[in-house]
Amino acid sequence: MPHAEIDAPAALSVQPCAAPLGADVTGIDLSRPLQPADVQAIQQAWARHLVLRFRGQHALTLEGLARFSGHFGPLDLRPTASMAMSREHDELPPEITVISNVKVGGKPLGALGDGEAVWHTDMTYKPVPPKGACLYAAEVPPSGGNTHFANMYAAYETLSDALKARIEGLRCVHDASRNSAGELRLGYEDVSDPRQTKGAVHPIVSTHAVTGRKCLLLGRRRNAYIVGLDLAESEQLLDALWAHATRPELTWTQVWQVGDLMMWDNTCTMHKRDAFDPAARRLMYRTQIAGVATP
Ligand code: OGA
Ligand code: MN
């Protein structure tokens, strides 16, 4: 009688870091084909730790980065670049986006420049935000440019009962006009009154599609507005939630090394990036795992 095929146990190992989210995954070379058991072990670790770091992935090519990312869902294609951006990335695989301050012929190779990128969850101004992203470091500045991650399950769970009750059922508008580096997006006008904000509306408390756990979904602070409240009331409540959700004890900081690959669950975390010396080079390659519409 044929017996069920049993996958070889994964050789990789997962070391949680001393923070409320984040783990290092070792013992795996992501440039090589992944075994089903590896994919499963990574998926489990991802659900448990929200952000995974794979160090020393020096053999990974951009095709390899896209292939690895594709194990966790269909990938979004690189967004259309603005005219101000160099065309060099036209040569890259279509799933790869460049995040970089490096300029070629006076034009940036990629997005986000060298300034601070404020706390955000990626693309929550869309009705179905991405499920996650992978960011791979090809060149890092000698200092600065660190990326911080915050656990939005913990942010929800540590709210007072009064605040939990206050936000139950409330929905927030997520501003599409500016990116996390503060740049106005193509085709958008500046918003001065948050009640006029254009973007998707999401419940402030969301339920994770895989874990079923509740988490805060804040998106980004600028121009956010809680539907149906007075502006002053909305501002006050959002300020309280943001102050709570970005407390350092809910975060983990990634200090980049060349060859690091970070993979974050975009539906239960936020991230921000520190500024760095404009004279230094930072070159990162990014993939984005598409969101799944909930019925
Ligand atoms: C992103 C992002 C931060 C960084 O790629 O979505 O916010 O550290 N990047 O480059
Ligand atoms: Mn981002």
Short mmCIF file of C-alpha atoms and ligand atoms in Angstrom, two decimals:
data_model
loop_
_atom_site.label_atom_id
_atom_site.label_comp_id
_atom_site.label_asym_id
_atom_site.label_seq_id
_atom_site.Cartn_x
_atom_site.Cartn_y
_atom_site.Cartn_z
CA MET A 1 0.00 0.00 0.00
CA PRO A 2 1.42 3.44 -0.85
CA HIS A 3 2.14 5.46 2.24
CA ALA A 4 1.70 9.19 2.64
CA GLU A 5 4.79 11.12 1.74
CA ILE A 6 6.39 12.71 4.74
CA ASP A 7 8.43 15.85 4.26
CA ALA A 8 11.92 15.85 5.63
CA PRO A 9 12.03 17.93 8.80
CA ALA A 10 13.09 21.50 8.09
CA ALA A 11 16.72 22.22 8.94
CA LEU A 12 15.97 25.84 9.65
CA SER A 13 15.71 27.17 13.14
CA VAL A 14 13.84 30.14 14.57
CA GLN A 15 15.20 32.34 17.36
CA PRO A 16 12.69 34.83 18.73
CA CYS A 17 14.31 38.13 19.58
CA ALA A 18 13.95 39.90 22.93
CA ALA A 19 11.07 42.08 21.78
CA PRO A 20 7.30 41.62 21.38
CA LEU A 21 7.79 40.74 17.72
CA GLY A 22 10.55 39.55 15.42
CA ALA A 23 12.64 36.42 15.04
CA ASP A 24 15.81 35.37 13.26
CA VAL A 25 15.53 32.41 10.95
CA THR A 26 18.82 30.56 10.43
CA GLY A 27 19.98 27.40 8.75
CA ILE A 28 18.44 28.18 5.39
CA ASP A 29 19.86 29.54 2.13
CA LEU A 30 17.02 31.35 0.40
CA SER A 31 18.78 31.24 -2.96
CA ARG A 32 18.15 27.48 -3.09
CA PRO A 33 14.76 25.90 -3.80
CA LEU A 34 12.66 25.68 -0.63
CA GLN A 35 11.24 22.35 0.53
CA PRO A 36 7.53 22.27 1.45
CA ALA A 37 8.54 21.68 5.08
CA ASP A 38 10.66 24.84 5.00
CA VAL A 39 7.80 26.90 3.58
CA GLN A 40 5.49 25.55 6.27
CA ALA A 41 7.99 26.25 9.04
CA ILE A 42 8.46 29.82 7.78
CA GLN A 43 4.70 30.35 7.56
CA GLN A 44 4.29 29.19 11.15
CA ALA A 45 7.13 31.38 12.37
CA TRP A 46 5.70 34.33 10.43
CA ALA A 47 2.27 33.94 12.05
CA ARG A 48 3.87 33.67 15.48
CA HIS A 49 6.56 36.37 15.28
CA LEU A 50 5.08 38.77 12.65
CA VAL A 51 8.48 39.89 11.35
CA LEU A 52 11.23 37.49 10.29
CA ARG A 53 14.87 38.23 9.59
CA PHE A 54 17.08 36.04 7.42
CA ARG A 55 20.72 37.17 7.69
CA GLY A 56 23.62 36.52 5.35
CA GLN A 57 21.56 35.84 2.21
CA HIS A 58 24.43 36.99 -0.01
CA ALA A 59 23.69 34.50 -2.81
CA LEU A 60 20.13 35.73 -3.32
CA THR A 61 19.44 37.20 -6.76
CA LEU A 62 16.44 39.42 -7.55
CA GLU A 63 14.79 36.50 -9.32
CA GLY A 64 15.48 34.45 -6.19
CA LEU A 65 13.92 37.15 -4.00
CA ALA A 66 10.77 37.10 -6.14
CA ARG A 67 10.69 33.29 -6.11
CA PHE A 68 11.09 33.12 -2.32
CA SER A 69 8.41 35.77 -1.72
CA GLY A 70 6.02 34.00 -4.09
CA HIS A 71 5.80 31.05 -1.67
CA PHE A 72 3.65 33.21 0.61
CA GLY A 73 1.09 34.42 -1.91
CA PRO A 74 0.78 36.10 -5.30
CA LEU A 75 3.05 39.15 -5.62
CA ASP A 76 2.00 42.67 -6.52
CA LEU A 77 3.86 44.17 -9.45
CA ARG A 78 6.11 47.21 -9.03
CA PRO A 79 4.07 50.42 -9.12
CA THR A 80 4.52 52.72 -12.10
CA ALA A 81 7.49 54.97 -11.40
CA SER A 82 7.13 58.74 -11.45
CA MET A 83 8.87 60.75 -14.17
CA ALA A 84 11.33 62.02 -11.57
CA MET A 85 12.68 58.50 -11.12
CA SER A 86 15.46 56.82 -13.04
CA ARG A 87 14.33 54.22 -15.59
CA GLU A 88 17.03 51.74 -14.59
CA HIS A 89 14.59 49.57 -12.69
CA ASP A 90 12.72 48.87 -15.94
CA GLU A 91 15.35 46.16 -16.38
CA LEU A 92 14.47 44.41 -13.10
CA PRO A 93 11.93 41.60 -12.65
CA PRO A 94 8.46 43.22 -12.55
CA GLU A 95 7.83 42.10 -8.93
CA ILE A 96 10.87 44.00 -7.65
CA THR A 97 10.65 47.58 -6.33
CA VAL A 98 13.76 49.57 -5.46
CA ILE A 99 13.88 51.44 -2.13
CA SER A 100 16.95 53.66 -2.32
CA ASN A 101 18.43 57.13 -2.10
CA VAL A 102 21.01 56.28 -4.77
CA LYS A 103 20.81 58.53 -7.82
CA VAL A 104 21.74 57.80 -11.41
CA GLY A 105 22.06 60.81 -13.71
CA GLY A 106 20.52 62.97 -10.97
CA LYS A 107 17.41 60.79 -10.69
CA PRO A 108 16.67 58.46 -7.76
CA LEU A 109 16.85 54.75 -8.52
CA GLY A 110 14.06 54.02 -6.08
CA ALA A 111 11.58 55.29 -3.50
CA LEU A 112 11.71 56.87 -0.02
CA GLY A 113 14.96 58.88 -0.33
CA ASP A 114 17.13 59.38 2.76
CA GLY A 115 14.75 61.11 5.19
CA GLU A 116 12.60 59.61 7.90
CA ALA A 117 9.74 57.38 6.77
CA VAL A 118 7.09 57.84 9.47
CA TRP A 119 5.20 55.00 11.18
CA HIS A 120 2.82 53.28 8.77
CA THR A 121 1.28 50.08 7.53
CA ASP A 122 1.79 49.73 3.77
CA MET A 123 -0.99 50.88 1.45
CA THR A 124 -3.90 50.82 3.88
CA TYR A 125 -5.41 53.57 1.72
CA LYS A 126 -6.42 50.69 -0.58
CA PRO A 127 -9.53 48.59 0.13
CA VAL A 128 -7.38 45.45 0.35
CA PRO A 129 -3.91 46.33 1.71
CA PRO A 130 -0.99 44.00 0.99
CA LYS A 131 -0.53 40.93 3.16
CA GLY A 132 3.17 41.45 3.61
CA ALA A 133 6.48 42.50 2.14
CA CYS A 134 10.07 41.36 1.89
CA LEU A 135 12.92 43.87 1.97
CA TYR A 136 16.45 42.81 1.04
CA ALA A 137 19.56 44.87 1.79
CA ALA A 138 22.12 45.20 -1.01
CA GLU A 139 23.88 48.30 0.36
CA VAL A 140 23.45 49.88 3.80
CA PRO A 141 24.71 53.18 5.24
CA PRO A 142 27.33 53.01 8.03
CA SER A 143 24.74 54.36 10.48
CA GLY A 144 21.08 55.38 10.47
CA GLY A 145 18.40 54.03 8.15
CA ASN A 146 17.26 51.50 10.77
CA THR A 147 13.75 50.10 10.41
CA HIS A 148 11.45 49.79 13.44
CA PHE A 149 8.49 47.42 13.63
CA ALA A 150 5.56 47.57 16.06
CA ASN A 151 3.21 44.76 17.11
CA MET A 152 -0.42 45.76 16.52
CA TYR A 153 -1.85 42.71 18.34
CA ALA A 154 -0.01 43.87 21.46
CA ALA A 155 -1.14 47.44 20.81
CA TYR A 156 -4.75 46.29 20.85
CA GLU A 157 -4.41 43.86 23.75
CA THR A 158 -2.77 46.42 26.04
CA LEU A 159 -5.45 49.09 25.55
CA SER A 160 -7.63 49.84 28.57
CA ASP A 161 -11.04 48.15 28.55
CA ALA A 162 -12.60 51.60 28.23
CA LEU A 163 -10.59 52.39 25.10
CA LYS A 164 -11.31 48.94 23.62
CA ALA A 165 -15.02 49.55 24.11
CA ARG A 166 -14.71 53.10 22.71
CA ILE A 167 -13.19 51.97 19.39
CA GLU A 168 -15.30 48.85 18.83
CA GLY A 169 -17.17 49.33 15.56
CA LEU A 170 -15.43 52.63 14.69
CA ARG A 171 -13.96 53.07 11.23
CA CYS A 172 -11.13 55.26 10.02
CA VAL A 173 -10.29 56.88 6.66
CA HIS A 174 -6.73 56.09 5.50
CA ASP A 175 -5.09 58.91 3.57
CA ALA A 176 -3.84 58.12 0.08
CA SER A 177 -2.37 61.55 -0.69
CA ARG A 178 1.15 61.23 0.70
CA ASN A 179 3.63 58.38 1.15
CA SER A 180 5.54 57.62 4.36
CA ALA A 181 8.37 59.92 3.23
CA GLY A 182 5.83 62.76 3.03
CA GLU A 183 5.81 62.99 -0.77
CA LEU A 184 2.54 63.84 -2.53
CA ARG A 185 1.43 60.91 -4.68
CA LEU A 186 0.84 61.43 -8.37
CA GLY A 187 -2.73 62.57 -9.06
CA TYR A 188 -3.52 63.56 -5.43
CA GLU A 189 -4.17 66.98 -3.93
CA ASP A 190 -2.98 68.12 -0.55
CA VAL A 191 -5.45 67.55 2.27
CA SER A 192 -5.78 70.21 4.97
CA ASP A 193 -9.02 69.01 6.61
CA PRO A 194 -8.98 65.30 7.57
CA ARG A 195 -12.75 65.18 7.02
CA GLN A 196 -11.93 65.58 3.29
CA THR A 197 -9.38 62.76 3.24
CA LYS A 198 -9.57 60.39 0.28
CA GLY A 199 -8.70 56.73 0.76
CA ALA A 200 -10.10 53.42 1.94
CA VAL A 201 -12.14 53.17 5.14
CA HIS A 202 -11.27 50.31 7.53
CA PRO A 203 -12.42 49.26 11.00
CA ILE A 204 -9.90 50.42 13.65
CA VAL A 205 -9.97 46.93 15.13
CA SER A 206 -9.30 44.23 12.58
CA THR A 207 -9.16 40.47 12.80
CA HIS A 208 -6.15 38.70 11.34
CA ALA A 209 -7.02 36.38 8.45
CA VAL A 210 -4.69 33.56 9.62
CA THR A 211 -4.51 33.82 13.41
CA GLY A 212 -8.05 35.14 14.03
CA ARG A 213 -6.59 37.52 16.64
CA LYS A 214 -7.67 41.14 16.97
CA CYS A 215 -5.22 43.92 16.22
CA LEU A 216 -5.19 47.69 15.71
CA LEU A 217 -5.22 48.93 12.13
CA LEU A 218 -4.02 52.54 12.20
CA GLY A 219 -2.33 52.92 8.78
CA ARG A 220 -0.75 56.33 9.11
CA ARG A 221 -1.46 59.32 11.30
CA ARG A 222 -1.46 62.16 8.76
CA ASN A 223 -4.98 63.11 7.63
CA ALA A 224 -6.55 60.12 9.36
CA TYR A 225 -10.17 60.66 10.38
CA ILE A 226 -12.61 58.53 12.35
CA VAL A 227 -15.86 58.47 10.41
CA GLY A 228 -18.81 60.15 12.12
CA LEU A 229 -16.89 61.87 14.94
CA ASP A 230 -16.34 65.59 15.42
CA LEU A 231 -12.94 66.48 14.05
CA ALA A 232 -11.61 67.40 17.51
CA GLU A 233 -12.89 64.14 18.97
CA SER A 234 -11.37 62.13 16.12
CA GLU A 235 -8.00 63.89 16.54
CA GLN A 236 -7.98 63.28 20.27
CA LEU A 237 -8.85 59.60 19.99
CA LEU A 238 -6.33 59.02 17.19
CA ASP A 239 -3.59 60.81 19.16
CA ALA A 240 -4.30 58.55 22.14
CA LEU A 241 -4.23 55.38 20.00
CA TRP A 242 -1.06 56.40 18.18
CA ALA A 243 0.78 57.32 21.38
CA HIS A 244 -0.15 53.91 22.77
CA ALA A 245 0.63 51.86 19.64
CA THR A 246 4.10 53.32 19.02
CA ARG A 247 5.48 53.00 22.55
CA PRO A 248 9.03 51.61 22.33
CA GLU A 249 8.11 48.51 24.37
CA LEU A 250 5.88 47.35 21.50
CA THR A 251 8.67 47.62 18.91
CA TRP A 252 11.72 45.90 17.50
CA THR A 253 14.50 47.69 15.64
CA GLN A 254 16.29 46.22 12.66
CA VAL A 255 19.86 47.49 12.24
CA TRP A 256 20.60 46.43 8.70
CA GLN A 257 23.50 44.36 7.41
CA VAL A 258 24.13 43.64 3.75
CA GLY A 259 22.42 40.32 2.90
CA ASP A 260 19.57 40.77 5.42
CA LEU A 261 16.10 39.88 4.25
CA MET A 262 13.22 41.14 6.39
CA MET A 263 9.73 39.80 5.90
CA TRP A 264 6.84 41.52 7.68
CA ASP A 265 3.20 40.72 8.12
CA ASN A 266 1.60 43.96 6.98
CA THR A 267 -1.79 43.21 8.50
CA CYS A 268 -0.72 43.18 12.17
CA THR A 269 2.37 45.43 12.26
CA MET A 270 3.50 48.97 11.50
CA HIS A 271 7.00 50.09 10.54
CA LYS A 272 9.05 53.24 10.23
CA ARG A 273 12.52 54.06 9.00
CA ASP A 274 15.08 56.47 10.44
CA ALA A 275 16.76 59.10 8.31
CA PHE A 276 20.40 58.60 7.30
CA ASP A 277 23.31 60.58 5.84
CA PRO A 278 22.31 61.67 2.30
CA ALA A 279 25.94 61.17 1.26
CA ALA A 280 25.74 57.46 2.19
CA ARG A 281 24.22 54.80 -0.07
CA ARG A 282 21.28 52.61 0.91
CA LEU A 283 20.00 50.18 -1.71
CA MET A 284 17.16 47.78 -0.92
CA TYR A 285 15.06 45.49 -3.09
CA ARG A 286 11.47 44.87 -2.15
CA THR A 287 8.63 42.51 -3.01
CA GLN A 288 5.04 42.79 -1.91
CA ILE A 289 2.68 39.92 -1.21
CA ALA A 290 -0.84 40.79 -2.36
CA GLY A 291 -3.67 41.14 0.13
CA VAL A 292 -6.56 38.72 0.24
CA ALA A 293 -10.07 40.20 0.14
CA THR A 294 -12.18 39.09 3.07
CA PRO A 295 -15.80 38.27 2.30
C1 OGA B 1 8.75 49.82 2.75
C2 OGA B 1 9.33 50.68 3.78
C3 OGA B 1 11.33 51.08 5.01
C4 OGA B 1 12.80 50.91 4.85
O1 OGA B 1 9.52 49.26 1.96
O2 OGA B 1 7.51 49.65 2.74
O3 OGA B 1 8.62 51.34 4.48
O4 OGA B 1 13.46 50.62 5.82
N1 OGA B 1 10.66 50.63 3.89
O5 OGA B 1 13.29 51.10 3.72
MN MN B 2 6.47 50.71 4.19
#
